[in-house]
Coordinates of C-alpha atoms and ligand atoms in Angstrom, one line a residue:
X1 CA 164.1 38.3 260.4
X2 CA 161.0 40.1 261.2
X3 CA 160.0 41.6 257.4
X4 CA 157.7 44.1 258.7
X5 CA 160.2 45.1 261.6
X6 CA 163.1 46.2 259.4
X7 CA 160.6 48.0 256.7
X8 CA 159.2 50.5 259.8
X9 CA 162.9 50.5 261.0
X10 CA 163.9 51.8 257.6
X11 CA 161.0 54.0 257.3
X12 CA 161.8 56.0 260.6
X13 CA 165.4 56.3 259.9
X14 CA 165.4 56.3 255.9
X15 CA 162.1 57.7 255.4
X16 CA 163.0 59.8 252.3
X17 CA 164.5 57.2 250.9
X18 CA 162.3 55.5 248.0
X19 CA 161.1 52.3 248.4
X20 CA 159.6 51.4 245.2
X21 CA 159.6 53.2 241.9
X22 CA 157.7 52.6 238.1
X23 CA 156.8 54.0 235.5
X24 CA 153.6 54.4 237.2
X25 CA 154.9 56.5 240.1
X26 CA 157.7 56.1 243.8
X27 CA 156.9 56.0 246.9
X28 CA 159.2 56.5 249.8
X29 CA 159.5 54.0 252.9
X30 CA 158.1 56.6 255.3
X31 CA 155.3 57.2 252.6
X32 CA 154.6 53.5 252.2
X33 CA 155.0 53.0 255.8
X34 CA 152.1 55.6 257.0
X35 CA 149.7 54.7 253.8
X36 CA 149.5 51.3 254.3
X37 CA 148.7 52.1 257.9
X38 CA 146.2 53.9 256.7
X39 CA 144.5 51.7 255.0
X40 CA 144.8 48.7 257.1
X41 CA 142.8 50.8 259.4
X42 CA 139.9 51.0 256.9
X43 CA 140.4 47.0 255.7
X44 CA 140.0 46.4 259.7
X45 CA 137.0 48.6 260.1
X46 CA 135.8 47.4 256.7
X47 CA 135.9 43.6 257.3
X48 CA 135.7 43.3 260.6
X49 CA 135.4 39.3 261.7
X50 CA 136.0 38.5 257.8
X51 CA 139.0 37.2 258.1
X52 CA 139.7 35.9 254.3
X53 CA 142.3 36.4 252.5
X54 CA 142.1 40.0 250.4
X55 CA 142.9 39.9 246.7
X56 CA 145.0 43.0 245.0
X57 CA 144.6 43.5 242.0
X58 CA 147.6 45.1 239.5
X59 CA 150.2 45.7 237.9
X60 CA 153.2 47.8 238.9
X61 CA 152.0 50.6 240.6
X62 CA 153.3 51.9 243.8
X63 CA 149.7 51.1 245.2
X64 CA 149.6 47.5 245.1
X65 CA 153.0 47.4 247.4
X66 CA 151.2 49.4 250.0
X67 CA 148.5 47.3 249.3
X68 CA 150.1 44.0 250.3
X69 CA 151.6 45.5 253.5
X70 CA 147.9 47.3 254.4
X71 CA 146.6 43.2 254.4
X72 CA 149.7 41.7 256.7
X73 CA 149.5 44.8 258.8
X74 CA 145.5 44.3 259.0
X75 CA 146.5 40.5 260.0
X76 CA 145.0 39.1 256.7
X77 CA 146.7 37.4 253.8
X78 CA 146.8 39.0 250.6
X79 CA 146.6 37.4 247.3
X80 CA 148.1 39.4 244.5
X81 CA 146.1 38.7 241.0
X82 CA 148.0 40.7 238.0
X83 CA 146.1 42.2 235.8
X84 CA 147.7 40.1 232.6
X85 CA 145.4 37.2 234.4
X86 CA 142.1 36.9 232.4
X87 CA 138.7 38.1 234.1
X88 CA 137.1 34.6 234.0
X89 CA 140.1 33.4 235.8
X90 CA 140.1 36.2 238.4
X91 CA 136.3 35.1 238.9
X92 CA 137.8 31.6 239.9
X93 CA 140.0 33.2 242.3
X94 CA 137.6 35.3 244.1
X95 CA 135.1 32.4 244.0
X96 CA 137.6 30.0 246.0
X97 CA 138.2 32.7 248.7
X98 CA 134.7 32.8 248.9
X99 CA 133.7 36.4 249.9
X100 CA 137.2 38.7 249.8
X101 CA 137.7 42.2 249.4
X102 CA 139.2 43.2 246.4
X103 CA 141.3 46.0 246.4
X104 CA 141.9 47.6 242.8
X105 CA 145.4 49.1 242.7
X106 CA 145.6 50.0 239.3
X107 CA 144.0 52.9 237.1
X108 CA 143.5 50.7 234.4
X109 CA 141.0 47.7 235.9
X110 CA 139.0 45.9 233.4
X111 CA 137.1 43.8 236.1
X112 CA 133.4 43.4 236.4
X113 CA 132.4 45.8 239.0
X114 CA 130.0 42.9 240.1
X115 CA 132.5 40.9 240.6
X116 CA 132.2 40.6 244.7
X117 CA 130.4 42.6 247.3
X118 CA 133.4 44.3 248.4
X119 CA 135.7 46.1 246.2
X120 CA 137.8 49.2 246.6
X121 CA 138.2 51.1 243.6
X122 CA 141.6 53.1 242.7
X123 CA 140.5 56.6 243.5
X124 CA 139.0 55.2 246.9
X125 CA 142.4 53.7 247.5
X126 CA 144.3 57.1 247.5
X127 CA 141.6 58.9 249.0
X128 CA 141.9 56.2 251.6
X129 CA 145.8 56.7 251.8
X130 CA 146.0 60.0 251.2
X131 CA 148.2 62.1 253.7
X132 CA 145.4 64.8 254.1
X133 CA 143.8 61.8 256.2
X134 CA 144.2 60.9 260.5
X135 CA 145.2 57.5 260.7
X136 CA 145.0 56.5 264.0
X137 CA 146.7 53.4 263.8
X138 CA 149.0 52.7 266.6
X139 CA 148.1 55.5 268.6
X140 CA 146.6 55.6 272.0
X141 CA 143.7 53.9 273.7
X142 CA 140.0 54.0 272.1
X143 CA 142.1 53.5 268.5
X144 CA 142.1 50.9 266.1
X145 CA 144.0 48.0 267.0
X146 CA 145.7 45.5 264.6
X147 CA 146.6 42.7 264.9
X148 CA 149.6 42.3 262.0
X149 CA 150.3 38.7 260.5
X150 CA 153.0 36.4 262.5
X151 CA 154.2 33.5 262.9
X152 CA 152.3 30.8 261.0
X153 CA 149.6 33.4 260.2
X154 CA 149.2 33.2 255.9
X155 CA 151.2 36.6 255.2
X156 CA 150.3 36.0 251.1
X157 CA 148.3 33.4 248.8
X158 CA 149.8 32.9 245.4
X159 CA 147.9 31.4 242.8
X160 CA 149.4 29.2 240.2
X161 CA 148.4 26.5 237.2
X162 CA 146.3 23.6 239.1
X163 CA 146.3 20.5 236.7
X164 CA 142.2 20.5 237.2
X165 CA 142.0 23.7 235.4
X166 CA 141.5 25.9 238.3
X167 CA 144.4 27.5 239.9
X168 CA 145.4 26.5 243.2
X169 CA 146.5 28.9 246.1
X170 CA 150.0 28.1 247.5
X171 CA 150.0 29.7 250.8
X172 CA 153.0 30.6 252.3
X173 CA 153.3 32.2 256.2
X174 CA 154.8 35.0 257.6
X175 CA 157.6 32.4 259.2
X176 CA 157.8 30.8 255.9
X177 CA 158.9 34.5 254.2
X178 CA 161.2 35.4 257.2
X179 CA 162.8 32.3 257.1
X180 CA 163.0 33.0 253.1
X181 CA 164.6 36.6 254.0
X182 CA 167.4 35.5 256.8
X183 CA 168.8 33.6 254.0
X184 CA 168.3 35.4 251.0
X185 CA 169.7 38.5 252.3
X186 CA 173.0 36.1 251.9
X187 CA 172.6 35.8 248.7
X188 CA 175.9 36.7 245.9
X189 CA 178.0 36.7 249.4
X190 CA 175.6 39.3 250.5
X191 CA 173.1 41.6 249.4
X192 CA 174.6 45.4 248.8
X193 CA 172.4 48.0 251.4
X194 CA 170.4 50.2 249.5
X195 CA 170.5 48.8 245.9
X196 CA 168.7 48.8 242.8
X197 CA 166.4 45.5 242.1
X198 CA 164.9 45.4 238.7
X199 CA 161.5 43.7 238.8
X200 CA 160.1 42.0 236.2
X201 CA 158.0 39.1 237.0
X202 CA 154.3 40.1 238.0
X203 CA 153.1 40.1 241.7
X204 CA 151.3 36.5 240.9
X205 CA 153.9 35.3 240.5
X206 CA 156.7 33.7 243.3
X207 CA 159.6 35.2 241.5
X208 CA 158.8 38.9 242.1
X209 CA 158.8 38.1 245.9
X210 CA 162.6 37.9 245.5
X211 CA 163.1 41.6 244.2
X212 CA 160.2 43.2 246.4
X213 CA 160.9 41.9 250.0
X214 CA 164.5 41.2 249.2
X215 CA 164.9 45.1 248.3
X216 CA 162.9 46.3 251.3
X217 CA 164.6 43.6 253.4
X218 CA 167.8 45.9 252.9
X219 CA 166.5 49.5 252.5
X220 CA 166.8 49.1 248.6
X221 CA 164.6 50.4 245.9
X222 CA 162.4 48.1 243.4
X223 CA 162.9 49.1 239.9
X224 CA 159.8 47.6 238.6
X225 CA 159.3 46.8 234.6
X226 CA 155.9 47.1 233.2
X227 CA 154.7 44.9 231.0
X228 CA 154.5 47.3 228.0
X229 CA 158.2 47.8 228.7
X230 CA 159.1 44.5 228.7
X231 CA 157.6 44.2 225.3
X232 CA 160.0 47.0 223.9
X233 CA 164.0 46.0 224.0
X234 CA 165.4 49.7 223.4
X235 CA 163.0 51.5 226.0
X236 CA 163.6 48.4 228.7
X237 CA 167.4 49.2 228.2
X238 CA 167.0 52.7 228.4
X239 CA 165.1 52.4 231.5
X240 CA 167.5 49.6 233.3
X241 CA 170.3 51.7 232.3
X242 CA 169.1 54.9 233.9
X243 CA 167.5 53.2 236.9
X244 CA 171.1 52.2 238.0
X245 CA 170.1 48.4 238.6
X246 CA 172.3 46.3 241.1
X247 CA 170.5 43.2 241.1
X248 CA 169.0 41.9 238.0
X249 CA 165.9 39.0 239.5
X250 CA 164.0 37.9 236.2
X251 CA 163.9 34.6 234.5
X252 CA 166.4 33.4 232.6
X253 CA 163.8 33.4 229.4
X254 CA 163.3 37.2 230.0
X255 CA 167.2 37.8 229.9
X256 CA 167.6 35.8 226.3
X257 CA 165.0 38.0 225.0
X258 CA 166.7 41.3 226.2
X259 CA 170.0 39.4 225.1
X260 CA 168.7 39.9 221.3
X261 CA 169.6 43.7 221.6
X262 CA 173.2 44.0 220.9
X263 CA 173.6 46.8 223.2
X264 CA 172.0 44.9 226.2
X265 CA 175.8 44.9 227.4
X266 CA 178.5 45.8 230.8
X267 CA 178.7 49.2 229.4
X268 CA 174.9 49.8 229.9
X269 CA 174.7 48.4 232.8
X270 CA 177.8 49.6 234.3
X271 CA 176.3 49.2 237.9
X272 CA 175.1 45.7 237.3
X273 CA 176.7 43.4 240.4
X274 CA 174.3 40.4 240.0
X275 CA 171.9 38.2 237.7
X276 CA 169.3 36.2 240.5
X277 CA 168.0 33.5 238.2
X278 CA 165.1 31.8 239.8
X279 CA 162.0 29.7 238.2
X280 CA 163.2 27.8 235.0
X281 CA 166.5 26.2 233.7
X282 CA 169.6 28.6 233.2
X283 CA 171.1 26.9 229.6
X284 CA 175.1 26.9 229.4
X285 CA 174.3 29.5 226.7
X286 CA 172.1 31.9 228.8
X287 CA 175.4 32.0 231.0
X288 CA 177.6 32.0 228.8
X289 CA 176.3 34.9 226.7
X290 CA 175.1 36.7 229.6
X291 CA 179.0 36.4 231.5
X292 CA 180.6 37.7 228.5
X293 CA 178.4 40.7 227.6
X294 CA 178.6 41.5 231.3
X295 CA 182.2 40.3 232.7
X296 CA 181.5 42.5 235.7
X297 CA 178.3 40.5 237.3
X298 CA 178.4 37.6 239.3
X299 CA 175.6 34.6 237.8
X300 CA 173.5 33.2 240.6
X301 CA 171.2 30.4 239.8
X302 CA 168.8 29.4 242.4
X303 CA 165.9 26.6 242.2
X304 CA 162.7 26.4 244.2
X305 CA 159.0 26.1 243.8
X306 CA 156.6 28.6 244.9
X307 CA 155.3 26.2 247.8
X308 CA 158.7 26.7 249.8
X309 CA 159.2 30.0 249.1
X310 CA 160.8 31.4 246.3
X311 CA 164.1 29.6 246.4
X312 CA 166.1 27.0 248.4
X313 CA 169.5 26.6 247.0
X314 CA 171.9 28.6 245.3
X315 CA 175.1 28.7 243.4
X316 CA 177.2 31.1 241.3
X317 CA 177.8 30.0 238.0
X318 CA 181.5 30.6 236.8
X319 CA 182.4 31.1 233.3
X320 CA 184.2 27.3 233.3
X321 CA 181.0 25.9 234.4
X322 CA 178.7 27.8 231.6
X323 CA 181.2 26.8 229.0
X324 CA 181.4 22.7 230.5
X325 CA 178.5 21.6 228.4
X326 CA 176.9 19.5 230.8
X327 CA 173.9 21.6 232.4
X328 CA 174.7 23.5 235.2
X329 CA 173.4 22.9 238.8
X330 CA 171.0 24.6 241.3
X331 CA 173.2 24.4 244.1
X332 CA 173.5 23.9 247.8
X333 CA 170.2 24.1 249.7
X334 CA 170.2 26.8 251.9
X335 CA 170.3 26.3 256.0
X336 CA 167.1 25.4 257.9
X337 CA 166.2 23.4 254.4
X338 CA 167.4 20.3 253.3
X339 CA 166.5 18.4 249.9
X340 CA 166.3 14.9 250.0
X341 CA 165.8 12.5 246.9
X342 CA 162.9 10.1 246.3
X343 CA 165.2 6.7 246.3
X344 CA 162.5 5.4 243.5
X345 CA 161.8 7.9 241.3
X346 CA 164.9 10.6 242.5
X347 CA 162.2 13.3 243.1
X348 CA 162.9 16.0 244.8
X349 CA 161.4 16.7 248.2
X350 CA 161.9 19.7 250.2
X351 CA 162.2 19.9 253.7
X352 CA 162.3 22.7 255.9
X353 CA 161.4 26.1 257.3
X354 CA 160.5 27.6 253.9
X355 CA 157.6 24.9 253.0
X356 CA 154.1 26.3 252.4
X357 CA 151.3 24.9 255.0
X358 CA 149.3 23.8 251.8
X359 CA 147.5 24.4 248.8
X360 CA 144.4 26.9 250.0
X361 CA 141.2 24.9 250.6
X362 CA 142.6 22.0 248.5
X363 CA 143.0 19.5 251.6
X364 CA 143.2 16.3 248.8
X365 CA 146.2 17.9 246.6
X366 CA 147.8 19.3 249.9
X367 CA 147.9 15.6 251.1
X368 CA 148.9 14.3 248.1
X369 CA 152.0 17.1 247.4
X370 CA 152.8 18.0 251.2
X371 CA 153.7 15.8 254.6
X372 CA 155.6 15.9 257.9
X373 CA 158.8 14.2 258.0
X374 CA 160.6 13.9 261.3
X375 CA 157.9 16.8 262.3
X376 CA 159.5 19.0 259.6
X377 CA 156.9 20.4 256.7
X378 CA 158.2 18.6 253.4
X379 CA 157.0 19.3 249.6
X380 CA 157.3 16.4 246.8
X381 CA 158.4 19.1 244.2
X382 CA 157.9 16.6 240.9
X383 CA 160.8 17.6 239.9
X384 CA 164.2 15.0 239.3
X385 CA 166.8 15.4 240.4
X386 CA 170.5 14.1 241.6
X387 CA 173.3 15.5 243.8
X388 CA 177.1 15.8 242.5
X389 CA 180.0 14.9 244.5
X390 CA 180.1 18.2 245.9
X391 CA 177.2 18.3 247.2
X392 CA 175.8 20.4 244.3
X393 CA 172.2 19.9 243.4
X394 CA 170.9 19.5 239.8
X395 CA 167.7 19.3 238.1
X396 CA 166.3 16.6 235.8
X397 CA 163.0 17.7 234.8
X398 CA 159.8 16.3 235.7
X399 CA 158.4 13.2 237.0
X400 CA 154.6 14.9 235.6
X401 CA 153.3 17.3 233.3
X402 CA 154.1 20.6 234.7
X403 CA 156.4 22.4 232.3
X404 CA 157.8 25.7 232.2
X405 CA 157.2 27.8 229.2
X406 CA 159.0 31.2 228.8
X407 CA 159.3 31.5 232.9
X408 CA 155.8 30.4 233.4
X409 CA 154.8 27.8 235.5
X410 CA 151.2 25.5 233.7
X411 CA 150.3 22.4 234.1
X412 CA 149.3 20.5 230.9
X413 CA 146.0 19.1 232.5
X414 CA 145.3 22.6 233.2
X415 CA 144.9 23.9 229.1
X416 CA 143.4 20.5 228.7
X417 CA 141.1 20.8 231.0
X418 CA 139.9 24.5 230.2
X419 CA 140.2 23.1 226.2
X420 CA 137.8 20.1 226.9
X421 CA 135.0 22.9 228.1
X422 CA 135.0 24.5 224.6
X423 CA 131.5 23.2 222.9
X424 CA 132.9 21.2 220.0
X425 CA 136.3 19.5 222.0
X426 CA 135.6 16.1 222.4
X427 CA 138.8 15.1 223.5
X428 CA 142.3 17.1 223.6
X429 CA 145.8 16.8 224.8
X430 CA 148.7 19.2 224.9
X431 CA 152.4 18.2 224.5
X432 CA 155.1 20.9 224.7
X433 CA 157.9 22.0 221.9
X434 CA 161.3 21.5 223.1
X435 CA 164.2 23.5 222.4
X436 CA 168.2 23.1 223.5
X437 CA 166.2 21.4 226.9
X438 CA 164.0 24.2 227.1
X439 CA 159.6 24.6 226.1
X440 CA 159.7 26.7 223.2
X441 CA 156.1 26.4 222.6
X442 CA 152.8 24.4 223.0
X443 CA 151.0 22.3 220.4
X444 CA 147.0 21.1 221.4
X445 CA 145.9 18.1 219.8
X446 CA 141.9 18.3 219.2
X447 CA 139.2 16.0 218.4
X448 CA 136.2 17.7 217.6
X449 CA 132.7 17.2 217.2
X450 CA 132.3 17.6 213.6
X451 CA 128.5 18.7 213.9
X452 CA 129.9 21.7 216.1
X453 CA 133.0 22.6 214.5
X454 CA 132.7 21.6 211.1
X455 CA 135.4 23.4 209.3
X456 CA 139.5 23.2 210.7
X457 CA 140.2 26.8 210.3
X458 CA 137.0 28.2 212.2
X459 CA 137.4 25.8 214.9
X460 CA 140.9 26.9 215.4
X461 CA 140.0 30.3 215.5
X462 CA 137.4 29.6 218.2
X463 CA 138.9 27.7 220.7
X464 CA 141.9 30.4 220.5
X465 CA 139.3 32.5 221.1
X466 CA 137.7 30.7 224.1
X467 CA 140.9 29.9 225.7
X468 CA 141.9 33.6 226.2
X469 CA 138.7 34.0 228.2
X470 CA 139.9 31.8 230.7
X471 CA 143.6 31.9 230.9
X472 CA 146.3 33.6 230.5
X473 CA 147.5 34.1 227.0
X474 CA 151.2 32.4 227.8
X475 CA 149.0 29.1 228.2
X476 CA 147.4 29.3 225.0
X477 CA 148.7 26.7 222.9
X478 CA 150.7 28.3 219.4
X479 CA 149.7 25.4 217.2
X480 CA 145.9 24.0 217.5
X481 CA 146.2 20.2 215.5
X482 CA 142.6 18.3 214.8
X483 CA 142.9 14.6 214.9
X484 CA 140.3 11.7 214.6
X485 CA 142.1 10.0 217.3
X486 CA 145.1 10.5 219.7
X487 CA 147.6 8.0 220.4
X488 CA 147.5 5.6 223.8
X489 CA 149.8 3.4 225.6
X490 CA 149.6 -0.6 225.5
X491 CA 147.8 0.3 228.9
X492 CA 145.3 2.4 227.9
X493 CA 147.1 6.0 228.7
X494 CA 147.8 9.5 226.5
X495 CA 150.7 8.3 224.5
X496 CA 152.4 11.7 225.1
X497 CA 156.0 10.5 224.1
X498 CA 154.4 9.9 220.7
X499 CA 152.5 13.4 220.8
X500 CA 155.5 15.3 221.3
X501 CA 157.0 13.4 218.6
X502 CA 154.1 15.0 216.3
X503 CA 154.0 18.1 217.7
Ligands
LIG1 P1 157.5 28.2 240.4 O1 156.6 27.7 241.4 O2 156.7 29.0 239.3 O3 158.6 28.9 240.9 O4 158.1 27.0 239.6 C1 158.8 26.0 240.2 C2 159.4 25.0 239.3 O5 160.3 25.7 238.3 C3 160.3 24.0 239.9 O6 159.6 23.0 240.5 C4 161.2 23.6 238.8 O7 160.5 22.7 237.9 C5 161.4 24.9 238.0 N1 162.6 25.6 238.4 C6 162.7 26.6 239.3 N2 164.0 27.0 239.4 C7 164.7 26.3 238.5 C8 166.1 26.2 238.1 N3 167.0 27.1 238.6 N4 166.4 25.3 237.2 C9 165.6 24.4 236.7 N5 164.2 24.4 237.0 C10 163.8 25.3 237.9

């Protein structure tokens, strides 16, 4: 599949058809089509031989979508940053590109305008974009030419929990996505033309690459969810319900919250066809609940990692499966991907046309996660796992300390790490809560420097403090524990079997 092929198809022959809608505005293909033309124009005349990657910054307005597609279409890869990730954070980002452009696609930016030499405010975005404007992209001789992203070109750069405390960049290719979108468009026996796809991850994150290119892939419309919406049960519902949504792609975490409104039910979301689960474990409750309440909607369940790609395998989950007991699988890998199983440690390693070139200027941890097997990319994922005698692939959690909490993706080392830079931490570990085989929330075990923090309740309140500076609130441990010591191994190692048991 050629992503950007099939969007200008739809937008010469559907133009009127909208492409993305939010509470923040739509936008039609055609509209989409000609505005991020428009500014791809200005990003090539802007940036010239700068090559780097271009952040977008957001939340869920129609701007960032044309954003993204302005970068590809410009030839550079983009890097969506959400606006949920703290400033000091998005510093870190922009520092490890080195010298991007940072394009501000939301009214509501709280960035330092300092922040890098090139930035593009909101209002110069839609003057930029505006219809009133000639874009003479694509049109004859003595015009600007672009060069759009192919092949192995970097089409986007998503940045995720890096267990030094910096995030790392998973970069994944236009091939990579295509390859992503020949299969996924397979998905629930095959995704419906022009349907509804709620969004509700945030464009950092892999997930939300399901809804948005999967939609456009097949002339839908993304419904996205903002994040004050998400925080209100009764107005999400209202909203879903009178958006019409067809495909439901959230974590399974976001669907037990909305599960604690009784009227999150079938007759609300009469034109529900499917649940895409994607990014954490689905529990035999989730399903359960979820196949009752909505007896009309087929339960997929699909596994991957952001580094190949969203997702790799897939399986529906039928109502004797959820109601088995014993977890449910992941599925059958997709075609052009096969998983095969550490024979030591039964990690699972990817293989195929889906897996990421690499972490972005990290050659040591791409070396160390990523190799060629057979001349095929491959991707240790960390993660267990084991096969059933149908071929059905299940997950066994992890071989490290990556965990998922709520549908996010940290790595312990990561809150460590930003924890040990608070004045006053001497030492500090973090051990997750776990509840029916699910994180229910994080515990940091600190010892202090008692000339620095002298009194339990103050330091608490400080390093909570700190820690929101620098990442995102979801990785800020609930319970803060000081210790004079923490527990080791007969070898010398964090104990963290005993931690959890403390925690
Ligand atoms: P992310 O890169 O944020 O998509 O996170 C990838 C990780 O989430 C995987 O390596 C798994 O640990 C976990 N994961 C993703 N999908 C599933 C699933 N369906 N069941 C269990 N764990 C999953």
């Amino acid at each position: 599949m050629d992503i950007l092929a099939r969007i200008e198809d739809y937008a010469k022959t559907q133009g009127d058809k909208v492409a993305f809608s939010s509470r923040d505005g739509e936008i039609t293909y055609l509209e989409l089509w000609e505005k991020s033309a428009r500014m791809a124009e200005t990003i090539e005349c802007r940036m010239q031989d700068n090559r780097e990657p271009v952040v977008v910054y957001g939340h869920k307005d129609p701007m960032m979508i044309v954003c993204f597609l302005a970068c590809v279409r410009s030839g550079r890869a983009y890097c969506p940053v959400d606006v949920s990730v703290p400033n000091e954070r998005v510093e870190q980002i922009v520092g490890t590109i080195g010298d991007p452009l940072v394009l501000i696609a939301t009214e509501r930016c709280s960035l330092d305008a300092n922040l890098c030499e090139q930035m593009l405010s909101y209002e110069e975005l839609k003057e930029i974009t505006s219809s009133a404007r000639e874009c003479s992209v694509s049109s004859d001789a003595g015009k600007v030419e672009l060069g759009k992203c192919t092949g192995e070109d970097v089409h986007y750069i998503i940045f995720t929990s890096g267990t030094t405390g910096r995030p790392k960049g998973v970069q994944i290719t236009t091939e990579n996505l295509n390859n992503y979108l020949e299969w996924a468009v397979t998905l629930d026996g095959g995704i419906e033309e022009g349907a509804n796809f709620l969004n509700q991850a945030p464009y950092s994150f892999d997930l939300s690459v399901m809804d948005l290119y999967l939609s456009l892939a097949t002339g839908g419309r993304v419904v996205a969810a903002d994040k004050e919406l998400q925080q209100n049960n009764s107005k999400l519902l209202e909203y879903t319900s009178g958006q019409r949504i067809n495909y439901w792609v959230s974590t399974p975490s976001f669907a037990d919250l909305c599960l604690a409104d009784a009227n999150f039910n079938g007759e609300k979301l009469a034109e529900l066809k499917a649940w895409l689960f994607c990014g954490e474990v689905l529990t035999n409750q989730t399903a359960q609940e979820l196949l009752e309440r909505f007896p009309k909607a087929n339960l997929i369940n699909t596994y991957g990692p952001t580094e190949s790609t969203v997702c790799v395998t897939e399986v529906r989950i039928s109502k004797s499966m959820a109601e088995s007991g014993s977890p449910l699988p992941v599925g059958k890998v997709k075609p052009g991907s096969s998983v095969a199983l550490d024979p030591d440690t039964s990690e699972i390693i990817i293989i195929g046309d889906t897996v990421s070139p690499g972490y972005y200027k990290l050659p040591e941890q791409t070396a160390k996660a990523f190799y060629q097997r057979e001349g095929i990319r491959a991707y240790r994922t960390g993660d267990k796992g084991h096969f059933d005698e149908n071929g059905l692939l299940y997950c066994d959690g992890r071989i490290d300390n990556q965990i998922k909490l709520h549908g996010y993706r940290i790595e312990l080392e990561d809150i460590e790490a930003n924890l040990m830079k608070i004045d006053g931490v001497q030492r500090a570990a973090v051990v997750p809560r776990f509840k029916d085989g699910k994180a229910e929330s994080l515990t940091a075990f600190v010892i202090r420097d008692r000339e620095l923090i002298s009194d339990d309740y103050e330091g608490r309140k400080c390093i909570r403090l700190a820690l929101r500076t620098s990442m995102p609130s979801y990785m800020v441990p609930k319970r803060i524990v000081m210790v004079e010591e923490l527990p080791m191994t007969n070898n010398g190692k964090l104990d963290r079997k005993r931690l959890k048991e403390m925690a």
